Coordinates of C-alpha atoms and ligand atoms in Angstrom, one line a residue:
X1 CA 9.0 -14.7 30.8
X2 CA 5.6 -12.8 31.3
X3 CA 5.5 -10.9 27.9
X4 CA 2.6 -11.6 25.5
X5 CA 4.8 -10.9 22.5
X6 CA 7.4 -13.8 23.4
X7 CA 4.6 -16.0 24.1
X8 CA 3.6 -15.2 20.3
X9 CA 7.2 -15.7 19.3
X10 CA 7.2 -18.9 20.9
X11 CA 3.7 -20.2 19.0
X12 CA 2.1 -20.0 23.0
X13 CA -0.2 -17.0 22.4
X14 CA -1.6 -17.1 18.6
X15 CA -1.3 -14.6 15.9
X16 CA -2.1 -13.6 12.4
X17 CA 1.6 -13.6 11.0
X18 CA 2.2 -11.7 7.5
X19 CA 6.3 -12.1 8.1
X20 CA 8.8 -14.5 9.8
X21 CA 12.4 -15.1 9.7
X22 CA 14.7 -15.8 12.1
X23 CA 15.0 -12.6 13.6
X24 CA 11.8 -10.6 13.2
X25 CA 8.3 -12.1 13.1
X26 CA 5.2 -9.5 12.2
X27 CA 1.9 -9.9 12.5
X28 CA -1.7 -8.4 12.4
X29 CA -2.9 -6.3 16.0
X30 CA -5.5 -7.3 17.2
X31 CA -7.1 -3.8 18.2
X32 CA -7.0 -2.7 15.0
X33 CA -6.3 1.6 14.6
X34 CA -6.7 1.7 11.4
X35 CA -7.6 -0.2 7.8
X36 CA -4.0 -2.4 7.7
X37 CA -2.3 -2.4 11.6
X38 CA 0.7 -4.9 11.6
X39 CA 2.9 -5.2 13.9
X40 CA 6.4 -5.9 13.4
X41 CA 8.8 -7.4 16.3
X42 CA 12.5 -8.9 17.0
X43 CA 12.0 -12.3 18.6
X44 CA 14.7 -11.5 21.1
X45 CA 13.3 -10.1 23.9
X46 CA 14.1 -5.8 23.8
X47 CA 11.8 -3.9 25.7
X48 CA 12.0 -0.8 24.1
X49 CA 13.8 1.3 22.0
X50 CA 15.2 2.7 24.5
X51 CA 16.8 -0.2 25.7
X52 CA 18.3 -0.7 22.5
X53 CA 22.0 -0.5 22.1
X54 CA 24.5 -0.1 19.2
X55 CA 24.9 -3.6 19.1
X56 CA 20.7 -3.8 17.8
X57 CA 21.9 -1.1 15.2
X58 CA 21.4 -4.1 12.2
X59 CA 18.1 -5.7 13.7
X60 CA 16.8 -2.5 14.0
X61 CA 17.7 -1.7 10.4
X62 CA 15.9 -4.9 10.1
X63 CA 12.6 -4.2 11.4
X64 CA 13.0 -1.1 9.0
X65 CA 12.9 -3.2 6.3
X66 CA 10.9 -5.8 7.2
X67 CA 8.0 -2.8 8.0
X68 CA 8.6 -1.6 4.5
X69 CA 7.9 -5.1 3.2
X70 CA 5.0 -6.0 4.7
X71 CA 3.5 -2.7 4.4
X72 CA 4.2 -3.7 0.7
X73 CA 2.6 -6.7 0.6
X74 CA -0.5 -5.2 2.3
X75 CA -0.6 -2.7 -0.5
X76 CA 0.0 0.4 0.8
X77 CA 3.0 1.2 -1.4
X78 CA 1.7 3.9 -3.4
X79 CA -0.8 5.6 -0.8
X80 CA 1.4 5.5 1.8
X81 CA 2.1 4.4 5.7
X82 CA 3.3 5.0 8.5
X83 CA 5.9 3.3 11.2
X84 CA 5.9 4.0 14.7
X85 CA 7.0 2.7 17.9
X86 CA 5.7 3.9 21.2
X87 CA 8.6 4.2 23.5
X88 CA 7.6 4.3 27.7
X89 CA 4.7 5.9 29.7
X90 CA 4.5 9.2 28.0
X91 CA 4.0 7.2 24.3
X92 CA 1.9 5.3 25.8
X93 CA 3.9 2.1 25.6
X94 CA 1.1 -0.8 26.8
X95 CA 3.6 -3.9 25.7
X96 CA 7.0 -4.0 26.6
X97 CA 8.2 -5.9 23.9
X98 CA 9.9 -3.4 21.0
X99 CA 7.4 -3.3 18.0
X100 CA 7.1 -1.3 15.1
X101 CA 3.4 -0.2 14.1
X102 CA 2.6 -0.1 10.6
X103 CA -0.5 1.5 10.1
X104 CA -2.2 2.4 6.5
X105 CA -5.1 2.0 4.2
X106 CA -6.7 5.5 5.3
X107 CA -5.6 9.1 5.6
X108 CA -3.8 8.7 9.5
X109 CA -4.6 11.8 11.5
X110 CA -4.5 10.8 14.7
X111 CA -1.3 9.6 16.9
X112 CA -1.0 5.9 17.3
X113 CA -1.1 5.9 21.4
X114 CA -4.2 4.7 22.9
X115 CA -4.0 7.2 25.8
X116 CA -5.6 10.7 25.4
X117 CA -3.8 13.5 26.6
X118 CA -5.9 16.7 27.5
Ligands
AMP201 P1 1.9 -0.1 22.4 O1 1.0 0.9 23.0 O2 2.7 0.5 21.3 O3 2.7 -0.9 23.4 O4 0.9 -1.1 21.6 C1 0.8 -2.5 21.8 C2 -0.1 -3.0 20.7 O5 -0.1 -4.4 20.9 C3 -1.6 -2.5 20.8 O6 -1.9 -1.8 19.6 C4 -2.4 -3.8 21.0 O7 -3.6 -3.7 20.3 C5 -1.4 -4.8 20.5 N1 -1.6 -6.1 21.0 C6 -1.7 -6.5 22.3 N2 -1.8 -7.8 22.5 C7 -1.8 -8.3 21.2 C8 -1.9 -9.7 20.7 N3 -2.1 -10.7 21.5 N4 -1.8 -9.8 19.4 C9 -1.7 -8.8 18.6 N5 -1.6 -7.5 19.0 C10 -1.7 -7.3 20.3
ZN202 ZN1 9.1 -10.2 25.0

């Protein structure tokens, strides 16, 4: 499949990984928005949250936690963080692959999408 994130599941693509088990694998971006910006994925291929179901109701409990702990374990406890995930066009969803943003290590006063609205 053509999707960058499974080709990082997979070991294809390289990453800097923080967090794996053997649902969820997280990792550093690589276009950094701000001090500490993980990523945090399912390895099964879900494109979005939208496409999620109540069947994905524990992974996505999952990723929850597994945001909280590396967030943790970046040190951003006590100052604070915050998890997002960009959900279609208007979100400006670039990678169809459902991941969580963790972003921290700096006041955060801008939204995470890339695109700028007018
Ligand atoms: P989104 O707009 O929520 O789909 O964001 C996708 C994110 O994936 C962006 O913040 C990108 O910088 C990040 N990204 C794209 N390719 C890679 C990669 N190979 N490794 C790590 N992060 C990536
Ligand atoms: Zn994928």
């Amino acid at each position: 499949m053509d999707c960058i994130f499974c080709k990082i599941v997979e070991g294809i693509l390289p990453s800097r990984k923080v967090y794996e088990d053997e649902e969820i694998v997280a990792f550093h971006d690589i276009e950094p928005l701000a001090p500490v910006h993980l990523l945090v994925i399912p390895k099964r291929h879900i494109p979005s949250l939208e496409a999620a179901t109540a069947e994905d109701a524990e992974l996505l409990g999952r990723l929850m936690l597994a945001a909280q702990r590396v967030a943790r374990e970046a040190g951003l406890a006590d100052k604070g963080y915050r998890v997002a995930t960009n959900t279609g066009p208007d979100a400006g969803q670039l990678v169809f692959h459902l991941h969580l943003h963790v972003l921290g290590g700096d006041k955060l006063g801008n939204p995470v999408s890339r695109i700028q609205h007018d």
